[in-house]
Amino acid sequence: MPNMRKLAGRGGLYTLLGAFAFFGAFPFYWMVIATFKTDHDLFSPLNNPFLFNEPPTLDHLKVLLFETHFHTYLTNTLWVGLAVVIITLVVAVPAAYSLARWARGWGEMLGIGIFLTYLVPPTILFIPLSRFTSSLGLQESLWSLILVYPTFTIPFCTWLLMGFFKTIPKDIEEQAMIDGLSRFGAMSKVVLPLSISGVLTVVVFAFTLSMHEFIYALTFISVSAKKTVSIGVPTELVRGDVFQWGSLMAGALIASLPVAVVYTFFLDRFVAGFTMGAVK
Amino acid sequence: MTGPPVSNPAADGARAGLLDREGALAKLMIAPAILYIVAMIGVPFVLAVLYSLSDATTGDPSLTFVGLRNFGAALEDPVFRLSLWNTVFFTLASQCIVVLLSRLLATALLKNFRGKGLVRFLIMLPWTAPISLGTIGWLWMLDSIFSPIDWVLRYVGLLGVPGALLGAGTNLYYLGIPGLAISSIILVDVWRILPLATVIQLAGLSSIPKDLLEAAEVDGASPWRRTLMITIPLTLPITSIAFLFGVVFTFTDLVVVYVLTRGGPVHTTQVLSSWTFFKGIEGGDLAQGAAISLFMFPVLAAVAILILRMARRTEVV
């Protein structure tokens, strides 16, 4: 009898997880289907929409890759992402180290203050920032995004790195300094190599957060050739009023999956940042 | 490995000098971050407040102060009032559902089973993939003619035949009818935040000491009682944090509404962020836009305070 109960419990567990996985992933399955379906199959309301009623086709992919700006969106996203990663690292690593090592009184307040700025949403900042970037002559330029995206990567990544640096015992640096390294040398030669996983996490997040960003890109950029994937795909792959569903879904899918795979590996660390390191 | 530091006067003097220099180094290292945050978050925030008190437009961005006129105008605008209500309603409705579902899902994910990595990847997709692209998938699923949901409903006879439960029409028009459009937005909000809330809940659940639960079991506490008396109280702070972050993200989100309905049909799904965008950027009325967006601030400030309190309480646990 206990075996039966256990089996039923397992069954229930799989059903529950299956239902949630279905709910989470179905829109992406839907993208896969649309990507490879012929237009005729896609737009016949009587066809079973879950199956290929006609042989699959690569036409939508060809249109996406050769007749749209999709590859430009990808390159733009890549450039913006890389630049934001570099700026974030250059600013957040020293700040986090400083807060982790010398934080007493004011330092702790400052750390919390930096974290709180993460809660000031782009929906409040985008109007003044749009004026600001255009007064610098950066309208329709990727530089406007590179300048503004660190507003959400720096606070979050500083906070995240601070947690990492705090887990490295001070003795290690002190020993290195006794052995003749300067504080800076101890930081760059001893502490940074030890916190490489923290730095890697920051690289991943600065990049994915930049790639996910929507409001600033929508507000600052309207020229098709300068768009990033997160706004290019939803706003440009529409001819007049007609959605090119096949290519649209292909674009959404191709841009989503790689970043989702990488992000999943780092998700737990991302959450450690959210819970403010309170849960170990 | 290392002996205790030997104290002698000369070394103490050197150490004091080092500490002085370290103080300067500490400030130098944190300065760029502070400067950037002040320049790119602090100043724009103040600018938003100034815009909201002025009559600035995209055509004439100079600041002439008009007092609280923009806030008054916003409050008299029925679309604004609807946006305010929708923002609160969409957020609370979706986040209450998210808290319940994420607890259920986190409890399930706590168990070991075959294929966990894949299941986790699929469940996390709505959060890990760019939100605008995921929402585009929903736009196609909620299409007025080709929605697979309608197809299934027609297939099982709930739709599209005379006398069917959901009507004789061939489609439900999810994004075209106010009630359905509102439900669709809430559904996609739930879909989007559920993974994040789940992972936060998971962190909370796995931090409960196992021996506490085992001791309670030995003492004869039923599973219900263990949940009620141990799991829920111990994970309450972290559940609150999951809820509060969900609130922040949903409350300020533009993407779901912008991609699915653009606030339609006839403004019935308009929210503060989308109305800010349409008024302030597309309509060019910077002052009105800034005033509308600032209505979000009190809620965000309250949430920030609550998050800090909860974080302190978790640390005590």
XYZ file of C-alpha atoms in Angstrom:
597
model
C 0.000 0.000 0.000
C 2.676 2.593 0.851
C 4.223 1.806 -2.540
C 0.957 2.595 -4.276
C 0.730 5.874 -2.408
C 4.271 6.721 -3.357
C 3.520 5.917 -6.974
C 0.418 8.087 -6.927
C 2.482 10.878 -5.365
C 5.057 10.577 -8.142
C 2.279 10.648 -10.729
C 0.824 13.757 -9.146
C 4.242 15.410 -9.046
C 4.892 14.750 -12.732
C 1.411 15.916 -13.717
C 1.849 19.132 -11.775
C 5.324 19.822 -13.168
C 4.183 18.868 -16.657
C 1.328 21.358 -16.441
C 3.640 24.151 -15.306
C 6.274 23.333 -17.933
C 3.525 23.370 -20.568
C 2.279 26.756 -19.341
C 5.780 28.239 -19.332
C 7.050 26.851 -22.596
C 3.959 26.689 -24.787
C 4.400 30.151 -26.374
C 7.885 29.054 -27.447
C 6.624 25.750 -28.826
C 4.126 27.880 -30.691
C 6.977 29.891 -32.166
C 8.694 26.699 -33.358
C 5.517 25.545 -35.101
C 4.938 28.900 -36.802
C 8.572 29.184 -37.884
C 8.455 26.045 -40.016
C 4.865 26.089 -41.258
C 3.942 27.204 -44.757
C 1.792 30.326 -44.873
C -1.024 28.335 -46.425
C -0.983 25.869 -43.536
C -0.608 28.661 -40.969
C -3.557 30.641 -42.252
C -6.115 27.879 -42.745
C -8.395 28.088 -39.721
C -9.662 24.550 -40.231
C -6.214 22.904 -40.134
C -5.086 21.394 -36.859
C -2.800 24.209 -35.666
C -0.643 21.906 -33.530
C 0.578 19.760 -36.419
C 2.222 20.209 -39.773
C -0.605 19.643 -42.249
C 1.744 20.484 -45.107
C 5.470 19.693 -45.245
C 7.575 22.079 -43.103
C 9.333 24.948 -44.874
C 12.410 27.117 -44.370
C 10.870 30.084 -46.211
C 10.192 32.135 -43.070
C 13.758 31.690 -41.898
C 15.067 32.780 -45.316
C 12.880 35.877 -45.266
C 13.988 36.650 -41.717
C 17.694 36.268 -42.388
C 17.969 37.719 -45.885
C 15.103 40.156 -46.357
C 14.827 41.873 -42.975
C 17.121 43.777 -40.646
C 17.107 40.864 -38.210
C 20.855 40.268 -38.402
C 21.394 43.997 -37.838
C 19.235 43.834 -34.689
C 21.356 40.949 -33.449
C 24.619 42.790 -34.108
C 23.267 45.967 -32.494
C 22.176 43.987 -29.444
C 25.576 42.343 -29.237
C 27.454 45.654 -29.385
C 25.246 47.369 -26.856
C 25.422 44.335 -24.573
C 29.223 44.099 -24.712
C 29.723 47.822 -24.120
C 27.313 47.748 -21.178
C 29.108 44.708 -19.730
C 32.465 46.514 -19.882
C 31.138 49.740 -18.347
C 29.336 47.776 -15.638
C 32.450 45.807 -14.731
C 34.703 48.855 -14.663
C 32.330 50.726 -12.360
C 30.747 47.977 -10.273
C 33.773 45.811 -9.385
C 35.720 48.545 -7.523
C 32.541 49.913 -5.936
C 31.486 46.486 -4.706
C 34.949 45.723 -3.360
C 35.033 49.024 -1.549
C 31.611 48.410 0.001
C 32.441 44.833 0.960
C 35.773 45.623 2.598
C 35.333 49.020 4.164
C 31.617 49.087 4.766
C 30.766 50.267 8.211
C 28.056 52.796 9.071
C 28.006 54.989 5.987
C 29.206 52.167 3.749
C 26.280 49.947 4.614
C 23.803 52.781 4.107
C 25.432 53.495 0.777
C 25.155 49.853 -0.264
C 21.455 49.782 0.553
C 21.027 53.126 -1.205
C 22.616 51.723 -4.350
C 20.362 48.692 -4.216
C 17.276 50.896 -3.811
C 18.097 52.834 -6.970
C 17.456 49.547 -8.778
C 13.818 50.008 -7.773
C 13.524 53.363 -9.565
C 11.904 52.112 -12.770
C 12.705 53.100 -16.370
C 9.036 54.082 -16.658
C 9.788 57.107 -14.470
C 13.218 57.879 -15.939
C 12.640 57.439 -19.661
C 11.078 60.852 -20.313
C 13.890 62.945 -18.780
C 16.537 60.563 -20.151
C 15.106 60.863 -23.659
C 15.542 64.645 -23.442
C 18.995 64.185 -21.967
C 20.288 61.832 -24.671
C 18.848 63.953 -27.467
C 20.445 67.083 -26.020
C 23.754 65.203 -26.256
C 22.968 64.564 -29.917
C 22.565 60.835 -29.327
C 19.048 60.359 -30.668
C 18.833 57.365 -33.023
C 22.257 56.232 -31.809
C 23.220 53.024 -30.040
C 25.380 55.164 -27.775
C 22.257 56.500 -26.075
C 21.473 52.931 -24.976
C 25.076 52.266 -23.944
C 24.998 55.406 -21.829
C 21.648 54.650 -20.183
C 21.584 50.861 -19.674
C 24.095 50.951 -16.803
C 21.327 52.708 -14.812
C 19.919 49.266 -14.128
C 23.041 47.090 -14.441
C 25.336 49.057 -12.115
C 23.109 49.122 -9.009
C 22.162 45.481 -9.292
C 25.616 44.182 -10.192
C 27.328 46.235 -7.476
C 24.989 44.699 -4.954
C 25.525 41.206 -6.325
C 29.334 41.512 -6.363
C 29.370 42.967 -2.873
C 27.865 39.696 -1.668
C 30.561 37.717 -3.485
C 33.450 39.766 -2.126
C 32.101 39.446 1.403
C 32.395 35.655 1.200
C 36.149 35.877 0.571
C 38.007 35.931 3.899
C 39.971 39.088 4.589
C 42.920 36.986 5.805
C 43.732 35.948 2.272
C 44.385 39.524 1.165
C 46.090 40.421 4.392
C 48.434 37.497 3.920
C 49.127 38.611 0.348
C 49.857 42.128 1.575
C 52.194 40.842 4.252
C 53.908 38.948 1.432
C 54.578 42.295 -0.212
C 51.626 42.999 -2.487
C 49.923 46.399 -2.377
C 46.217 46.587 -1.573
C 45.531 47.029 -5.265
C 47.797 44.111 -6.115
C 46.064 41.941 -3.527
C 42.714 42.881 -4.993
C 43.565 42.232 -8.615
C 45.887 39.252 -8.170
C 44.266 37.451 -5.250
C 40.652 38.491 -4.729
C 39.505 38.874 -8.332
C 40.670 35.409 -9.431
C 38.844 33.953 -6.424
C 35.635 35.765 -7.319
C 35.740 34.883 -11.002
C 32.345 33.184 -10.763
C 30.876 36.365 -9.310
C 32.376 38.437 -12.097
C 31.074 35.957 -14.664
C 27.600 36.241 -13.155
C 27.767 39.991 -13.541
C 28.835 39.627 -17.176
C 25.856 37.375 -17.850
C 23.380 39.651 -16.109
C 24.598 42.921 -17.524
C 24.284 41.330 -20.963
C 20.894 39.681 -20.490
C 19.368 42.714 -18.772
C 20.546 44.868 -21.699
C 19.111 42.401 -24.167
C 15.746 42.273 -22.375
C 15.421 46.054 -22.148
C 12.464 47.506 -24.022
C 11.315 50.979 -22.926
C 14.512 52.953 -23.506
C 15.142 51.294 -26.858
C 11.557 51.963 -27.909
C 11.810 55.608 -26.856
C 15.290 56.494 -28.119
C 15.444 54.567 -31.394
C 13.017 54.632 -34.293
C 15.321 54.001 -37.260
C 15.049 50.338 -38.214
C 18.791 49.834 -38.788
C 19.598 50.948 -35.213
C 17.099 48.773 -33.359
C 17.934 45.992 -30.929
C 16.170 42.603 -31.107
C 13.819 43.300 -28.215
C 12.179 46.166 -30.110
C 13.159 45.307 -33.690
C 11.295 42.006 -33.769
C 7.993 43.248 -32.300
C 7.892 46.556 -34.200
C 9.529 45.951 -37.572
C 8.495 42.524 -38.808
C 5.078 43.853 -39.690
C 4.383 44.963 -43.252
C 1.837 47.754 -43.117
C -0.805 46.209 -40.946
C 0.082 42.666 -41.880
C 2.048 40.606 -39.392
C 4.519 38.229 -41.023
C 3.819 35.663 -38.369
C 6.205 32.994 -39.626
C 9.268 35.243 -39.726
C 8.154 37.097 -36.610
C 7.993 33.882 -34.597
C 11.301 32.696 -36.069
C 12.956 35.948 -34.967
C 11.487 35.786 -31.476
C 12.604 32.176 -31.115
C 16.162 32.606 -32.399
C 16.770 35.648 -30.220
C 15.222 34.063 -27.110
C 16.696 30.621 -26.803
C 20.469 31.182 -26.477
C 20.088 33.888 -23.852
C 17.522 31.773 -21.992
C 19.899 28.803 -21.833
C 22.761 30.874 -20.406
C 20.490 32.747 -18.023
C 19.068 29.523 -16.586
C 22.524 28.437 -15.423
C 22.948 31.668 -13.482
C 19.427 32.074 -12.184
C 20.162 30.980 -8.624
C 22.828 33.638 -8.247
C 20.506 36.244 -9.669
C 18.010 35.323 -6.980
C 20.685 35.489 -4.296
C 20.949 39.149 -5.277
C 17.212 39.656 -4.945
C 16.994 38.112 -1.542
C 19.840 40.424 -0.525
C 22.000 37.506 0.452
C 19.669 36.895 3.364
C 19.074 33.266 2.470
C 22.124 31.083 2.310
C 49.022 29.197 8.477
C 49.223 32.805 9.610
C 50.283 33.730 13.113
C 48.494 36.406 15.120
C 49.631 39.888 14.064
C 52.588 40.939 16.180
C 51.983 44.308 17.727
C 54.824 46.797 17.885
C 54.736 50.600 17.811
C 56.348 50.965 14.389
C 53.898 48.577 12.746
C 50.966 50.352 14.421
C 52.166 53.624 12.962
C 52.450 52.047 9.510
C 49.010 50.559 9.890
C 47.451 53.926 10.764
C 49.082 55.403 7.652
C 47.784 52.490 5.607
C 44.278 52.958 6.990
C 44.355 56.625 5.979
C 45.355 55.700 2.501
C 42.808 52.896 2.465
C 40.072 55.350 3.391
C 41.005 57.444 0.372
C 41.216 54.343 -1.814
C 37.799 53.185 -0.617
C 36.252 56.506 -1.616
C 38.103 56.596 -4.925
C 36.904 53.146 -5.857
C 33.281 53.831 -5.107
C 33.219 57.338 -6.594
C 32.502 56.376 -10.245
C 29.474 54.324 -9.226
C 28.092 57.122 -7.049
C 28.739 59.764 -9.702
C 27.064 57.702 -12.407
C 24.038 56.910 -10.241
C 23.603 60.546 -9.219
C 23.998 61.791 -12.802
C 21.880 59.172 -14.539
C 19.250 58.257 -11.938
C 19.204 61.067 -9.363
C 19.281 64.015 -11.753
C 16.741 62.515 -14.200
C 14.435 61.769 -11.301
C 14.598 65.405 -10.189
C 14.095 66.403 -13.835
C 10.979 64.229 -13.989
C 9.615 66.124 -10.986
C 10.496 69.474 -12.604
C 8.870 68.451 -15.902
C 5.723 67.441 -14.056
C 5.498 70.960 -12.590
C 6.049 72.657 -15.952
C 4.430 72.893 -19.366
C 7.311 71.318 -21.310
C 6.563 69.582 -24.604
C 8.845 67.846 -27.106
C 8.503 70.913 -29.350
C 9.268 73.394 -26.577
C 11.180 71.653 -23.789
C 11.918 74.847 -21.832
C 10.652 74.782 -18.265
C 7.912 77.250 -17.390
C 6.417 76.373 -14.056
C 2.701 75.881 -13.818
C 2.416 74.403 -10.317
C 0.384 71.256 -9.840
C -1.736 71.803 -12.947
C -0.510 68.609 -14.645
C -1.435 66.441 -11.693
C -4.882 68.060 -11.564
C -5.350 67.565 -15.296
C -4.290 63.925 -14.988
C -6.744 63.254 -12.179
C -9.608 64.751 -14.191
C -8.798 62.612 -17.205
C -10.991 59.470 -17.242
C -8.330 57.540 -19.173
C -5.776 58.314 -16.472
C -8.142 57.222 -13.722
C -8.794 53.987 -15.584
C -5.025 53.468 -16.054
C -4.405 53.989 -12.355
C -7.104 51.510 -11.406
C -5.936 48.999 -14.042
C -2.335 49.215 -12.865
C -3.343 48.432 -9.285
C -5.837 45.764 -10.290
C -3.579 43.962 -12.807
C -0.714 43.991 -10.311
C -2.652 42.712 -7.317
C -4.645 40.128 -9.272
C -1.612 38.688 -11.039
C 0.670 38.736 -7.977
C -1.851 37.003 -5.702
C -2.114 34.215 -8.259
C 1.685 34.166 -8.593
C 2.256 33.774 -4.841
C -0.048 30.758 -4.641
C 1.201 29.064 -7.807
C 4.880 29.743 -7.099
C 4.604 28.170 -3.645
C 2.997 25.090 -5.181
C 5.610 24.916 -7.940
C 8.541 25.523 -5.583
C 7.362 22.696 -3.314
C 7.276 20.395 -6.325
C 10.711 21.504 -7.556
C 12.186 20.818 -4.130
C 11.820 17.090 -4.814
C 14.345 15.114 -6.798
C 13.156 13.652 -10.065
C 14.408 12.613 -13.467
C 14.721 15.390 -16.035
C 14.787 18.177 -13.460
C 17.183 20.318 -15.511
C 14.945 20.300 -18.565
C 11.763 20.913 -16.557
C 13.454 23.829 -14.818
C 14.605 25.289 -18.135
C 11.072 25.107 -19.573
C 9.472 26.561 -16.450
C 11.972 29.436 -16.334
C 11.627 30.386 -20.023
C 9.105 33.198 -19.480
C 11.618 34.973 -17.231
C 14.874 34.103 -18.992
C 13.759 34.960 -22.540
C 13.380 38.638 -23.459
C 9.898 39.653 -22.354
C 8.971 41.478 -25.538
C 9.716 38.356 -27.576
C 7.817 36.025 -25.261
C 4.835 38.381 -25.373
C 4.941 38.279 -29.179
C 4.383 34.526 -28.864
C 1.270 35.283 -26.795
C 0.084 37.823 -29.365
C 0.002 35.073 -31.963
C -1.626 32.609 -29.530
C -4.355 35.131 -28.755
C -4.868 36.004 -32.423
C -8.438 36.901 -33.286
C -8.726 34.268 -36.032
C -5.919 31.732 -35.635
C -5.794 31.304 -31.857
C -5.094 27.650 -30.996
C -7.230 28.089 -27.870
C -10.236 28.860 -30.057
C -9.382 25.863 -32.219
C -9.400 23.558 -29.204
C -12.654 25.062 -27.939
C -14.230 24.538 -31.363
C -12.825 21.001 -31.505
C -14.471 20.004 -28.223
C -17.704 21.744 -29.178
C -17.646 24.586 -26.661
C -17.479 27.210 -29.390
C -18.634 27.823 -32.928
C -21.768 25.685 -33.135
C -25.298 26.909 -32.408
C -26.048 26.569 -28.707
C -22.399 26.061 -27.686
C -21.439 27.147 -24.171
C -19.149 29.965 -25.338
C -21.304 31.079 -28.246
C -21.869 30.284 -31.884
C -19.146 32.619 -33.226
C -15.983 31.016 -34.517
C -13.663 33.077 -32.290
C -13.578 34.710 -28.866
C -11.439 37.771 -29.814
C -9.246 37.679 -26.704
C -7.650 41.062 -27.225
C -10.684 42.732 -28.759
C -13.228 42.417 -25.948
C -12.530 44.347 -22.721
C -13.128 41.543 -20.195
C -11.066 39.036 -22.172
C -8.313 41.560 -22.901
C -7.984 42.334 -19.180
C -7.849 38.622 -18.343
C -5.260 38.065 -21.077
C -2.992 40.801 -19.699
C -3.252 39.348 -16.187
C -2.543 35.867 -17.534
C 0.609 37.008 -19.332
C 1.713 38.960 -16.229
C 1.342 35.754 -14.195
C 3.225 33.801 -16.860
C 6.058 36.312 -16.801
C 6.610 36.630 -13.024
C 5.865 33.050 -11.939
C 9.412 31.751 -12.640
C 11.091 34.531 -10.651
C 8.745 34.083 -7.692
C 9.269 30.317 -7.838
C 13.039 30.539 -7.623
C 12.851 33.001 -4.731
C 10.357 30.730 -2.924
C 12.611 27.771 -3.617
C 15.487 29.552 -1.894
C 13.216 30.150 1.110
C 11.929 26.591 1.307
C 15.363 25.008 1.041
C 16.660 27.189 3.877
C 14.283 25.638 6.433
C 16.336 23.394 8.716
C 15.440 19.771 7.958
C 15.766 18.647 11.582
C 13.062 21.105 12.607
C 10.557 19.429 10.309
C 11.766 15.970 11.301
C 11.462 16.790 15.003
C 7.906 17.970 14.437
C 7.139 14.774 12.567
C 8.524 12.675 15.412
C 6.358 14.660 17.815
C 3.360 13.589 15.752
C 2.566 16.802 13.895
C 0.530 16.142 10.735
C 1.832 17.403 7.370
C -0.809 20.170 7.438
C 0.209 21.226 10.892
C 3.907 21.201 9.933
C 3.142 23.433 6.938
C 0.983 25.769 8.986
C 3.189 26.024 12.059
C 6.709 25.764 10.599
C 6.994 26.189 6.840
C 4.649 29.142 6.385
C 5.877 31.263 9.325
C 9.546 30.581 8.498
C 9.163 31.403 4.819
C 6.825 34.360 5.261
C 9.549 37.003 4.879
C 10.964 35.458 1.722
C 7.474 34.940 0.294
C 6.847 38.616 0.948
C 10.048 39.520 -0.871
C 8.986 37.418 -3.860
C 5.598 39.146 -3.797
C 7.075 42.643 -3.495
C 9.513 42.180 -6.390
C 6.660 40.799 -8.479
C 4.690 43.925 -7.595
C 7.544 46.221 -8.643
C 8.026 44.494 -12.002
C 4.342 44.229 -12.870
C 3.411 47.674 -11.595
C 6.003 49.397 -13.777
C 5.878 47.094 -16.799
C 5.134 48.561 -20.218
C 5.913 45.624 -22.486
C 2.952 43.308 -21.936
C 0.315 45.984 -22.473
C 2.247 47.691 -25.275
C 2.771 44.519 -27.300
C -0.606 42.856 -26.669
C -3.178 45.662 -26.761
C -1.524 49.112 -26.785
C -4.033 49.890 -24.036
C -7.039 48.930 -26.143
C -9.801 48.171 -26.798
C -10.711 51.828 -26.153
C -8.232 52.253 -23.260
C -9.757 49.407 -21.205
C -6.314 47.869 -20.612
C -4.377 51.133 -20.373
C -1.914 51.227 -17.452
C 0.195 54.041 -15.992
C 3.367 53.077 -17.868
C 1.662 52.754 -21.246
C -0.332 55.956 -20.728
C 2.910 57.742 -19.778
C 4.442 56.525 -23.026
C 1.525 57.470 -25.236
C 1.055 60.901 -23.640
C 4.665 61.815 -22.949
C 6.549 60.381 -25.929
C 4.077 59.717 -28.745
C 1.892 62.699 -27.807
C 4.948 64.848 -27.071
C 3.518 66.224 -23.806
C 6.569 65.766 -21.569
C 4.967 67.519 -18.607
C 1.817 65.392 -18.596
C 3.847 62.232 -19.156
C 6.154 62.981 -16.242
C 3.200 63.756 -13.963
C 1.488 60.474 -14.890
C 4.656 58.439 -14.292
C 5.194 60.045 -10.875
C 1.908 58.603 -9.664
C 3.840 55.305 -9.505
C 6.366 56.677 -7.066
C 4.474 56.463 -3.735
C 3.721 52.796 -4.307
C 7.344 52.061 -5.245
C 8.657 53.908 -2.199
C 6.332 51.926 0.059
C 7.416 48.674 -1.547
C 11.097 49.585 -1.120
C 10.592 50.205 2.596
C 8.754 46.908 2.983
C 11.498 45.020 1.122
C 14.137 46.431 3.468
C 12.098 45.448 6.513
C 11.518 41.945 5.203
C 15.196 41.536 4.360
C 16.113 42.434 7.953
C 13.637 39.882 9.265
C 14.988 37.135 7.028
C 18.453 37.799 8.343
C 17.200 37.243 11.880
C 15.728 33.904 10.815
